[in-house]
Coordinates of C-alpha atoms and ligand atoms in Angstrom, one line a residue:
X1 CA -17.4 -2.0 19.6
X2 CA -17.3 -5.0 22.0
X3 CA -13.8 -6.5 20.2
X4 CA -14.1 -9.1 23.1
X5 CA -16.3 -11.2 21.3
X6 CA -16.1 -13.8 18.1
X7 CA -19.5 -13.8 16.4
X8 CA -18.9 -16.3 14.0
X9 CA -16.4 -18.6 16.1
X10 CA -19.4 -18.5 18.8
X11 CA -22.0 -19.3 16.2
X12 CA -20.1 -22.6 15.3
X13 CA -19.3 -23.2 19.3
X14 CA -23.2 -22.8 19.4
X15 CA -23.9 -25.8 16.1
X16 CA -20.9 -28.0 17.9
X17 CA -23.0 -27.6 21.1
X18 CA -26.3 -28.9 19.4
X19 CA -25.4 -32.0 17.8
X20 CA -28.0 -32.3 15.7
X21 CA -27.8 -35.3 13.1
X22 CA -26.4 -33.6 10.0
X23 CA -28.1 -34.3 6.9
X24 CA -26.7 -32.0 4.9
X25 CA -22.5 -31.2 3.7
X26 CA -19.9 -31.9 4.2
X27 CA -19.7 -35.4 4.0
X28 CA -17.6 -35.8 6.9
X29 CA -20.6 -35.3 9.0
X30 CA -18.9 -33.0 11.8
X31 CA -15.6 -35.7 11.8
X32 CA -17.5 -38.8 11.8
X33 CA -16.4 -40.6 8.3
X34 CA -12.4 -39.1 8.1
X35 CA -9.1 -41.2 7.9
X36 CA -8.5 -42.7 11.4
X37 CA -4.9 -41.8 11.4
X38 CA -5.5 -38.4 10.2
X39 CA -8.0 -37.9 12.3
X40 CA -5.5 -37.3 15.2
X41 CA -5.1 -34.1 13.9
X42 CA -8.4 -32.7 12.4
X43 CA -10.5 -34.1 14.8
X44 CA -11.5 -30.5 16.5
X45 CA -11.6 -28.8 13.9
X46 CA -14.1 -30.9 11.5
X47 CA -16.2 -30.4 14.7
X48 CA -16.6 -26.7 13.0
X49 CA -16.1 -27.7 9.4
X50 CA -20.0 -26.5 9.1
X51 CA -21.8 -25.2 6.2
X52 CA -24.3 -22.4 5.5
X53 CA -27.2 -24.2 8.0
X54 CA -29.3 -22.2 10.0
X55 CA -27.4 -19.8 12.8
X56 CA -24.3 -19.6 10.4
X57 CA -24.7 -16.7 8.3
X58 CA -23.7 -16.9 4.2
X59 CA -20.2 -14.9 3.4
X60 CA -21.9 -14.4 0.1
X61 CA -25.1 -12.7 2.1
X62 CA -23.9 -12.0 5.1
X63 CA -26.7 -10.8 7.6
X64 CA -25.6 -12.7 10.8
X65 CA -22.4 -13.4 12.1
X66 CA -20.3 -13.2 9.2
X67 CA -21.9 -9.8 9.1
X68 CA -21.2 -9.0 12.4
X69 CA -17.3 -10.7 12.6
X70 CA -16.7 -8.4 9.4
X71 CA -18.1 -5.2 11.1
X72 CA -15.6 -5.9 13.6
X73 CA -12.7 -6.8 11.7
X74 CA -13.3 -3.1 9.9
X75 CA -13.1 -1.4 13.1
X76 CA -10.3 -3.7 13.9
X77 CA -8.2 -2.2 10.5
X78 CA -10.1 1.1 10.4
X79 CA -12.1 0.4 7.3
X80 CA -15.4 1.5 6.4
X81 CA -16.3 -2.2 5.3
X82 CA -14.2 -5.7 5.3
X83 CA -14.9 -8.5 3.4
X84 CA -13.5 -11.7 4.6
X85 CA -11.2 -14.1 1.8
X86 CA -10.9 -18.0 2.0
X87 CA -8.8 -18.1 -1.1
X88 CA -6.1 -15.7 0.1
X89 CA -4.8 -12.2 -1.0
X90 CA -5.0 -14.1 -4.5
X91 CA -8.6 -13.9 -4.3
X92 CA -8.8 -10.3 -3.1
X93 CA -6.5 -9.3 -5.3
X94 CA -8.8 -10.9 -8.4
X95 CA -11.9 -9.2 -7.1
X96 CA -10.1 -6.0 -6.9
X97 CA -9.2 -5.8 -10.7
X98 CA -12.4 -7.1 -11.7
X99 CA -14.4 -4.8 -9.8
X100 CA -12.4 -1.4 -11.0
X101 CA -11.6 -2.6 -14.4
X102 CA -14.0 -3.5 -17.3
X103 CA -12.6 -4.7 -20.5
X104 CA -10.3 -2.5 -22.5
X105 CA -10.0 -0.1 -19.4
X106 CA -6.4 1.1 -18.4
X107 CA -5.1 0.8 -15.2
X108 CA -2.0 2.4 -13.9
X109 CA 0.1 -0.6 -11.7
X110 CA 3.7 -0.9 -10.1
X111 CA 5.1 -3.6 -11.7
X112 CA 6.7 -5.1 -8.9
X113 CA 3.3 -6.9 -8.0
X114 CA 2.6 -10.1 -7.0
X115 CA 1.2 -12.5 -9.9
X116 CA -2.3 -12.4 -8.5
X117 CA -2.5 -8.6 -9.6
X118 CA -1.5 -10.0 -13.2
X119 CA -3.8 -12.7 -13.2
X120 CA -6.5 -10.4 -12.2
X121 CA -5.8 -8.3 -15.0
X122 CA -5.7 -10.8 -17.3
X123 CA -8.9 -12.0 -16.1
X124 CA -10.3 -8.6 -16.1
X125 CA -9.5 -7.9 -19.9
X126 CA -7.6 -4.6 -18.4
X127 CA -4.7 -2.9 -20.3
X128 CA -2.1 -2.1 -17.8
X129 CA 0.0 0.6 -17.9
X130 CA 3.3 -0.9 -15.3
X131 CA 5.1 1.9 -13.8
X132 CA 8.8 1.3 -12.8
X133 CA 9.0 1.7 -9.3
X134 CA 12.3 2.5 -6.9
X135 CA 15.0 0.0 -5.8
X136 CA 16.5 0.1 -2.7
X137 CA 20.4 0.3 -3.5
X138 CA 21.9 -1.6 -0.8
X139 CA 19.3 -4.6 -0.9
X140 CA 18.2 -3.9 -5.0
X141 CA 15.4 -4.8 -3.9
X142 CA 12.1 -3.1 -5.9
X143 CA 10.3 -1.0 -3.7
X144 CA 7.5 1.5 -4.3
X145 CA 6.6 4.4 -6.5
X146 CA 7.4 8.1 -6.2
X147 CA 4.3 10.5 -6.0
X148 CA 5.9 13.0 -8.4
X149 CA 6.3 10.2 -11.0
X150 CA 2.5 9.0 -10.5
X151 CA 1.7 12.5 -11.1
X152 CA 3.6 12.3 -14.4
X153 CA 2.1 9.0 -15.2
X154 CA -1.3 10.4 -14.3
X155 CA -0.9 13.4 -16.6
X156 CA 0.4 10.9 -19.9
X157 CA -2.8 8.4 -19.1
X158 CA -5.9 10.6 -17.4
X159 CA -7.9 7.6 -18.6
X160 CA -6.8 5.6 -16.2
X161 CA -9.8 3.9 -13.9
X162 CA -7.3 3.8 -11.0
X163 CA -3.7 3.3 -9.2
X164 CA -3.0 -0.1 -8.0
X165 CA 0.8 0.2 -5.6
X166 CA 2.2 -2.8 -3.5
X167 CA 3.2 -1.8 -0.3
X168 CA 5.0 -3.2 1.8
X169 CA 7.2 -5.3 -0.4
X170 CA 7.7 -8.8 0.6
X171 CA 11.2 -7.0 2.3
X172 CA 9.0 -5.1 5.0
X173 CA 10.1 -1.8 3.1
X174 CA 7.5 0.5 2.5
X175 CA 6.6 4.5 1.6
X176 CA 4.5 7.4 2.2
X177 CA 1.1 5.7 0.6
X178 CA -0.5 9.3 2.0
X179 CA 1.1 11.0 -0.4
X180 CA 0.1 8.6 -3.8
X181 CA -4.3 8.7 -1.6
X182 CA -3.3 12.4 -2.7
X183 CA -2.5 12.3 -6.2
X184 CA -5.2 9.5 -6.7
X185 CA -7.8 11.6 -5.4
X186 CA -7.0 14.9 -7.4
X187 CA -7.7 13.1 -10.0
X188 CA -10.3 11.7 -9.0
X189 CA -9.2 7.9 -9.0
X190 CA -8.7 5.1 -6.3
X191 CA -5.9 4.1 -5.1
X192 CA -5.9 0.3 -4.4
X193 CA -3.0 -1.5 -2.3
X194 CA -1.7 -5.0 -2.3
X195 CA -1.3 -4.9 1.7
X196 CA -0.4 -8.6 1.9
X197 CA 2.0 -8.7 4.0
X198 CA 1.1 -5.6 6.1
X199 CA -1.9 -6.7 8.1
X200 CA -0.2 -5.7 11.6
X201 CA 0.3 -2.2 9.8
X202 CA -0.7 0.7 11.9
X203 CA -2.1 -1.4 14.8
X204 CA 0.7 -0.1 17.0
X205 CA 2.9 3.0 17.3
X206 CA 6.3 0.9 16.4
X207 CA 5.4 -0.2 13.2
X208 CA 4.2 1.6 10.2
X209 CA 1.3 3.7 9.3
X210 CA -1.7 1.5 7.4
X211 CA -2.5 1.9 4.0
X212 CA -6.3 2.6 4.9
X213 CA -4.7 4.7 7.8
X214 CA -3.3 6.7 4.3
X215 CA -6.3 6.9 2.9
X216 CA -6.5 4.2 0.7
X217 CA -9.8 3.0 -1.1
X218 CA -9.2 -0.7 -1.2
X219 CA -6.8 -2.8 0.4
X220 CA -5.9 -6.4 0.4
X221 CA -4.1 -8.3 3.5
X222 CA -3.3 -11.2 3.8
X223 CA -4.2 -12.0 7.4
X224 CA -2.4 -15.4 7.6
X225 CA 0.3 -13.5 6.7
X226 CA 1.6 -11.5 9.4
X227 CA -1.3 -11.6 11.4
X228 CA -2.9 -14.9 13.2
X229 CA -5.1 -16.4 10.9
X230 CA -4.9 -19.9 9.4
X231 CA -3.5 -19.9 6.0
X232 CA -5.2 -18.6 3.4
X233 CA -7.7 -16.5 5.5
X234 CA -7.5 -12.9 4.2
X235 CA -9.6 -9.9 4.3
X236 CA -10.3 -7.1 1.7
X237 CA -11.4 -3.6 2.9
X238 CA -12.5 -0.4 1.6
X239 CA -13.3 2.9 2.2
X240 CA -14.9 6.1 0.2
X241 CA -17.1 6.7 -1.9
X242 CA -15.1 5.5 -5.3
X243 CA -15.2 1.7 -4.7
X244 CA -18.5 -0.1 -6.5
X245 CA -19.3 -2.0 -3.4
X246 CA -22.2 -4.4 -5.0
X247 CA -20.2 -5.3 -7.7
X248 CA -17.0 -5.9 -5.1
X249 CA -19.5 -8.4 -3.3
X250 CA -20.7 -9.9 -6.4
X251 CA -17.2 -10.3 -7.9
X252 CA -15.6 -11.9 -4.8
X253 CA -19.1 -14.3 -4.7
X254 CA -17.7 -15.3 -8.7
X255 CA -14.1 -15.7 -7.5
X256 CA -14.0 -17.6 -4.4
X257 CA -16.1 -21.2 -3.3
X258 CA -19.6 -20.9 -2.8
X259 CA -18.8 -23.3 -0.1
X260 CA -16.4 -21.4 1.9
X261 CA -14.4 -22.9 5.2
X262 CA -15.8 -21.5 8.1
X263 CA -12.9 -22.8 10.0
X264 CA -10.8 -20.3 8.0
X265 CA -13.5 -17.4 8.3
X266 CA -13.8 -17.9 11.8
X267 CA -9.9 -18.1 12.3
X268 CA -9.8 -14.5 10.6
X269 CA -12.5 -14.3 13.6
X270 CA -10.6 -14.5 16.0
X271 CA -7.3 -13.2 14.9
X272 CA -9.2 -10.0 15.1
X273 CA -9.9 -10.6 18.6
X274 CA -6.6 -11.8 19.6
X275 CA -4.9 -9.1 17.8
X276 CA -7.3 -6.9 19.7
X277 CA -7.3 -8.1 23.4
X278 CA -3.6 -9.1 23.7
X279 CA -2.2 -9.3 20.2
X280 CA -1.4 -5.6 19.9
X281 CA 0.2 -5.3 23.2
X282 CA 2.6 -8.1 22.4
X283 CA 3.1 -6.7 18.8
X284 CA 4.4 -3.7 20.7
X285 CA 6.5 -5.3 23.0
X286 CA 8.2 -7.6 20.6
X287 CA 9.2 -5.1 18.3
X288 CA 11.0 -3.4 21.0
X289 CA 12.7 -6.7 22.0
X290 CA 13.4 -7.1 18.4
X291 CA 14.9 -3.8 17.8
X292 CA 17.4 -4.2 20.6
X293 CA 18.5 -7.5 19.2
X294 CA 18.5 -6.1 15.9
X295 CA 20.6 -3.4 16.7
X296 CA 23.0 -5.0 19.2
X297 CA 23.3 -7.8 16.4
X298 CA 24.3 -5.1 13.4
X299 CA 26.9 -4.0 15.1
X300 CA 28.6 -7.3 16.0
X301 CA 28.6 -8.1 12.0
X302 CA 31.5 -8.2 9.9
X303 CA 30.1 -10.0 6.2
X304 CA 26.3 -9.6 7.1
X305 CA 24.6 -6.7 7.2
X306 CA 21.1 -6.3 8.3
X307 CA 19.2 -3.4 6.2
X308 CA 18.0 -0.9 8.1
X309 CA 15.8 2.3 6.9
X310 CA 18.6 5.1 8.0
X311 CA 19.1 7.2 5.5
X312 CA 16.3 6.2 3.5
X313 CA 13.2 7.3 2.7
X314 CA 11.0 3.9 3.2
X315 CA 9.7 2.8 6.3
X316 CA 10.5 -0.3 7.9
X317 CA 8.9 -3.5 9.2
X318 CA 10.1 -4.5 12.4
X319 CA 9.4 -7.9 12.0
X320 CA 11.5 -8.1 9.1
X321 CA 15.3 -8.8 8.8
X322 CA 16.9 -8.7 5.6
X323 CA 20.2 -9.6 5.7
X324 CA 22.9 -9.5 2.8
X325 CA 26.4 -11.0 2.5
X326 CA 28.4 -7.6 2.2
X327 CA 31.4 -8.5 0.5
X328 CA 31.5 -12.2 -0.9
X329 CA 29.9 -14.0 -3.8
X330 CA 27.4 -15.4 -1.2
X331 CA 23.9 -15.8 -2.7
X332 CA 20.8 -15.2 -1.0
X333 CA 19.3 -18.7 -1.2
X334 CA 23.0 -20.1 0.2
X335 CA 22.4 -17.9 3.8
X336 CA 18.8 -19.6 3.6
X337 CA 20.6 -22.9 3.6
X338 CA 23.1 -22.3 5.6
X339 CA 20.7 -20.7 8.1
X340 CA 18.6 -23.6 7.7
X341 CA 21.2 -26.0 8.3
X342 CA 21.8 -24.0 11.9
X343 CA 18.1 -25.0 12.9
X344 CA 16.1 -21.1 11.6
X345 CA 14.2 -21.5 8.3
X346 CA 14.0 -18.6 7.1
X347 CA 10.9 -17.1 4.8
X348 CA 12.4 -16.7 1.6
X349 CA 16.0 -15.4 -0.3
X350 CA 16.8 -14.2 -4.0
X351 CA 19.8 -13.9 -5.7
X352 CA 21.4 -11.3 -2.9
X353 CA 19.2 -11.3 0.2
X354 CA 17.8 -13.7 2.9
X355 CA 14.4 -12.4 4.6
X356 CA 13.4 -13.8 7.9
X357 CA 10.0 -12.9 9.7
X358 CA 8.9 -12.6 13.1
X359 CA 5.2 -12.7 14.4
X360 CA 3.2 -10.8 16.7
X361 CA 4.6 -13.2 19.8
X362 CA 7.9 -14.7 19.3
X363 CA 10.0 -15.3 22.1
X364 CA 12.8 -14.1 23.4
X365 CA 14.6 -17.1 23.5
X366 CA 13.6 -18.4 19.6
X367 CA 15.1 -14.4 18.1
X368 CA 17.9 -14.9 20.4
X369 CA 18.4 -18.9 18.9
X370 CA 18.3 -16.7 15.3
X371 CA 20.5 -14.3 16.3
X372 CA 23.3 -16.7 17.6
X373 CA 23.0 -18.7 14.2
X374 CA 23.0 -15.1 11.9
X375 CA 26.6 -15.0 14.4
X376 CA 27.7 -18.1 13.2
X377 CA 27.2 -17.3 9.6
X378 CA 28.7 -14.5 9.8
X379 CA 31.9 -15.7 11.5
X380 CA 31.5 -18.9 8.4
X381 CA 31.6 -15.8 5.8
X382 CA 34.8 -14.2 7.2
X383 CA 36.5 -17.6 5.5
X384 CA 35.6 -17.2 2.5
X385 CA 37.5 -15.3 -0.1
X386 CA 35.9 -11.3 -0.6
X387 CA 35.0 -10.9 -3.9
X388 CA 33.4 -7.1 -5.0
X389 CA 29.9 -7.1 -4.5
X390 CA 27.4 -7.9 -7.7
X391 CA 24.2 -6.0 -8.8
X392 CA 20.9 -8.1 -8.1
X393 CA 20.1 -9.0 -11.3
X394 CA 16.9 -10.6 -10.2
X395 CA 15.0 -7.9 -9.6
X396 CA 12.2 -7.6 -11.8
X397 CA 13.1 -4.5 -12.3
X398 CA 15.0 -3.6 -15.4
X399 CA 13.9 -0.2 -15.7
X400 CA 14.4 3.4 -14.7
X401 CA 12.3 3.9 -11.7
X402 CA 8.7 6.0 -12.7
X403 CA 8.9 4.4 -16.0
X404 CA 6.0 3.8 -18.2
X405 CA 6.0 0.6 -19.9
X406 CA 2.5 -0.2 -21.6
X407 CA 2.4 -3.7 -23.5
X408 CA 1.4 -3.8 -26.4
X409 CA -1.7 -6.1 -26.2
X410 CA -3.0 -7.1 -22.7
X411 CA -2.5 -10.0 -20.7
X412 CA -5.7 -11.5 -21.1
X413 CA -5.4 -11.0 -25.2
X414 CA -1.8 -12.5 -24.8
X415 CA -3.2 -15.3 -23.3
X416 CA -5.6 -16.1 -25.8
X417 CA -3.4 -16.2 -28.7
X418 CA -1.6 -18.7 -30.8
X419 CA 1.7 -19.5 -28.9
X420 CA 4.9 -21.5 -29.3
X421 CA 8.1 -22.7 -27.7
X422 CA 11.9 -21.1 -28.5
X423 CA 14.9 -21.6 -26.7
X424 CA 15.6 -18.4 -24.8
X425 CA 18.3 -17.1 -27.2
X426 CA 15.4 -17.2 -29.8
X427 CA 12.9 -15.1 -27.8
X428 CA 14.8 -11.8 -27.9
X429 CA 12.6 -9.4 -29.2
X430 CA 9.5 -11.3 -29.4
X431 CA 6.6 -10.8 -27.3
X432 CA 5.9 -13.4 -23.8
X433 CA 3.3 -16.3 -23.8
X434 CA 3.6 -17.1 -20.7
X435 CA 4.2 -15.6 -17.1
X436 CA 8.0 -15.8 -15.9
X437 CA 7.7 -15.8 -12.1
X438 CA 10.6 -16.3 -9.5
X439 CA 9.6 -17.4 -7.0
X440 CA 9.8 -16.4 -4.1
X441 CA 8.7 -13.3 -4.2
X442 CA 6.2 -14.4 -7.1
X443 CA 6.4 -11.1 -9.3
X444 CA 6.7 -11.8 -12.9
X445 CA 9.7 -11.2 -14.4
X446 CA 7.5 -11.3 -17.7
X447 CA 4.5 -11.1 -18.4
X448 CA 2.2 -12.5 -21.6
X449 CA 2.4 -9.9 -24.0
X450 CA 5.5 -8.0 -23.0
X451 CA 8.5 -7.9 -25.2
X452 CA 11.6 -9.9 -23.9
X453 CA 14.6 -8.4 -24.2
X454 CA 18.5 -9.3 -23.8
X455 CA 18.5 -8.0 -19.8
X456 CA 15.4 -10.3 -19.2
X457 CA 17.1 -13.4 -20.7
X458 CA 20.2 -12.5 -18.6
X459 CA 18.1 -12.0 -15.1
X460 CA 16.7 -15.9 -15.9
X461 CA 19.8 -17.1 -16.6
X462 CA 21.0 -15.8 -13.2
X463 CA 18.4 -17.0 -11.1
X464 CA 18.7 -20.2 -12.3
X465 CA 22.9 -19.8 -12.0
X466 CA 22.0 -19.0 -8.3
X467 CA 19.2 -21.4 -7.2
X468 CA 16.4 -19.5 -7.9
X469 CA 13.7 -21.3 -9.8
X470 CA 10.0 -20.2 -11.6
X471 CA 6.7 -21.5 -10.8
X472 CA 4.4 -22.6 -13.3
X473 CA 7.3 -22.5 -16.2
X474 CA 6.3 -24.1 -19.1
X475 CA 9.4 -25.8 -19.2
X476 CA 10.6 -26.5 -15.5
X477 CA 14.6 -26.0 -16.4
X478 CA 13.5 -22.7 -18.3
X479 CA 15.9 -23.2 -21.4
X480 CA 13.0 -22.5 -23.3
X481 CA 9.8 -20.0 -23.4
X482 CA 6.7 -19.3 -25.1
X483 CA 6.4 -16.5 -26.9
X484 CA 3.3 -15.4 -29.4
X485 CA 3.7 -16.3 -32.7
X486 CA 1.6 -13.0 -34.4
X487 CA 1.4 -10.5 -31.4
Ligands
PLP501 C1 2.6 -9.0 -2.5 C2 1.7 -10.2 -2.5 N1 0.4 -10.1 -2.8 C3 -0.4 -11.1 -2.8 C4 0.0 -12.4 -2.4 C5 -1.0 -13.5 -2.4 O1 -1.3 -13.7 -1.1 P1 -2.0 -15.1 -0.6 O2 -0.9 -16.1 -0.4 O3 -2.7 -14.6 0.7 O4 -3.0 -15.5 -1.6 C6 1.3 -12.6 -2.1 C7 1.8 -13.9 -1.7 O5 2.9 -14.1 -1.3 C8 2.2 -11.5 -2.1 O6 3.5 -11.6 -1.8

């Protein structure tokens, strides 16, 4: 395929070129009528800010070049068919649970997952079954599920409609996704992945293997993620025979704008051409830059350390450094201050680690800049008093790994019902009304409809002791929760 093109970026080069006089949406009229100070900034790209006029295609009934951008951005990621997302991984991850799951079905997920999975559940009237998955010991960080206990969970629930995994985590650790396509398949399931943060997966030797390289039915990626889209652009892709893809495309056409951005469709455009004609070539050689840093860096650390894969069984995301005081009662949201303070903002901490990501192109100079301030942190943590290390409590995980935990009702019956407010002490043993959702990473802690137990009350209470705080609580200092009144 001719990856040297951008269908629909040249489509809206094309209707920029014609100036007709727009009398249609949006209101703008290509730029004209915008804030004149704002302007400064948008002005080029309200010049593309089109709508669905003649030449540029429908993403809803895509025939043109939306059709043809996504036929390239499958080749691109090795799918058999892409779909392009304005509204995110969110939105991909809503039309994934809709499109598998009708109401009442069961579906096997890792309960590590971001709260988009949740919320399409919820949406989709599913009954989850979570399944504990592994924690990395010297980050405690959740990581991914074992294919003998999927096996296991497959033989307890054969009902199941499929397997929905995360992988990567938001750490850059990863597994053998080959080996879960396997199980799926024997029984005769997909095997869908939250990819969001994996979009440069498999386009190059040093980094890991794809999902869809794996074998994967669907997968989500979030494209602004790693890759070089504008924010929000996203792309969902599947492969095989086991994916309904009319009712895919009619779900996503329910879940995302019937007036989608084509600034952010193109954008996923051309990060599929950049990726292709010099993105991949870079990705390669900054890994290898990265690595050298990386390496020389870990050894020069005395308090830090920077987790690496040896020894383990997950793969490892190059353009991910997680770093953890060793020794001393340093949270991970103090390093992202302290980091911060020293000029590098990093992408996100929790109670133990701080995770910083590199891009496709970052220069030498900017990783070396990190490196000399990771230095300087380290050299600030050799003052401070060592205290015995502390488990991470915030894990969502308070489980045995490949444990089955099936709620009781489902989210979206949860949801529904009568609800009211307790202080936490008062919500042991009762059953969640609302989502409890750290964030960052943005994986429930709890979920409506699952019952809250002592550990649970201990990991908010920690969070908050640390820094951490929860989106969306229903009471922002989270003293107190909602919990169903008759579950
Ligand atoms: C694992 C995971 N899945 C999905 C999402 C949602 O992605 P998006 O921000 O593209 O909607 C996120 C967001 O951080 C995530 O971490």
């Amino acid at each position: 395929m001719n990856h040297k093109i951008a269908p629909l970026y040249d489509a809206l080069c094309i209707y920029e070129r014609k100036q007709t006089v727009s009398l249609h949406v949006p209101g703008h009229k290509d730029g004209q009528a915008f804030d004149q100070q704002a302007s400064r900034h948008f002005r080029e790209i309200l010049k593309i800010d089109a709508t669905e006029v003649n030449g540029l295609d429908d993403l809803h009934h895509p025939t043109e070049a939306i059709a043809e951008a996504q036929r390239l951005a499958a080749d691109a990621f090795g799918a058999e068919q892409t779909y392009f997302l304005v509204g995110g991984s969110t939105a991909g991850n809503l039309a994934a649970a809709l499109t598998v799951c009708q109401p009442g079905d069961r579906i096997l997920v890792q309960r590590n997952a971001h709260k988009s999975v949740f919320n399409g559940l919820l949406l989709a009237g599913a009954h989850p079954i979570f399944i504990a998955p592994e924690v990395e010991p010297e980050t405690d960080v959740a990581t991914g599920i074992e294919p003998s206990h999927l096996r296991k969970a497959l033989q307890q629930y054969p009902d199941v409609k499929a397997v929905w995994i995360t992988n990567p985590n938001y750490y850059g650790m990863g597994i053998n996704v080959t080996k879960l396509v396997d199980v799926c398949h024997q029984a005769g399931i997909p095997l869908l992945v939250d990819e969001a943060h994996g979009a440069h997966l498999g386009q190059v030797a040093n980094v890991p293997c794809s999902a869809l390289e794996a074998g994967a039915d669907l997968v989500v990626q979030s494209t602004h993620k790693m890759l070089t889209a504008m924010t929000m652009a996203s792309m969902l892709h599947v492969q095989g025979p086991l994916i309904p893809r009319e009712r895919l495309a009619a779900i996503l056409a329910m879940v995302q704008s019937s007036s989608p951005s084509y600034p952010l469709m193109a954008s996923l455009d051309v990060a599929r051409r950049y990726l292709i004609m010099q993105g991949r070539e870079q990705l390669a050689n900054t890994v290898v830059m990265l690595e050298k840093q990386r390496e020389q860096l870990a050894e020069r650390l005395q308090c830090l350390s920077i987790w690496t894969d040896k020894g383990t069984t997950y793969s490892r995301d190059p353009l991910k450094w997680v770093l953890t005081s060793r020794h001393s009662p340093v949270t991970g949201y103090q390093l992202l201050a302290w980091l911060e303070d020293m000029g590098c903002v990093a992408e996100m901490a929790d109670t133990k680690n701080v995770v910083l990501v590199f891009a496709i192109h970052n220069s030498e100079d900017q990783v070396k800049r990190t490196v000399q301030a990771i230095q300087a942190l380290d050299a600030k943590l050799q003052q401070l008093p060592v205290v015995e290390k502390q488990k991470n409590d915030g894990s969502i995980l308070l489980t045995e790994p490949g444990q089955l935990i099936e709620p009781a009702i489902s989210l979206q019956e949860a949801f529904h019902q009568k609800k009211k407010q307790v202080p936490l002490a008062e919500a042991i043993g009762k059953y969640s009304a609302e989502m409890v959702i750290p964030y960052p990473p943005g994986i429930p802690l709890l979920a409506p409809g699952e019952k809250i137990t002592e550990t649970h009350i201990t990991a908010i209470q920690q969070i908050k002791a640390a820094g951490g705080y929860f989106q969306g609580a229903s009471d922002e200092g989270m003293e107190k929760m909602f919990i169903l009144v008759n579950p």
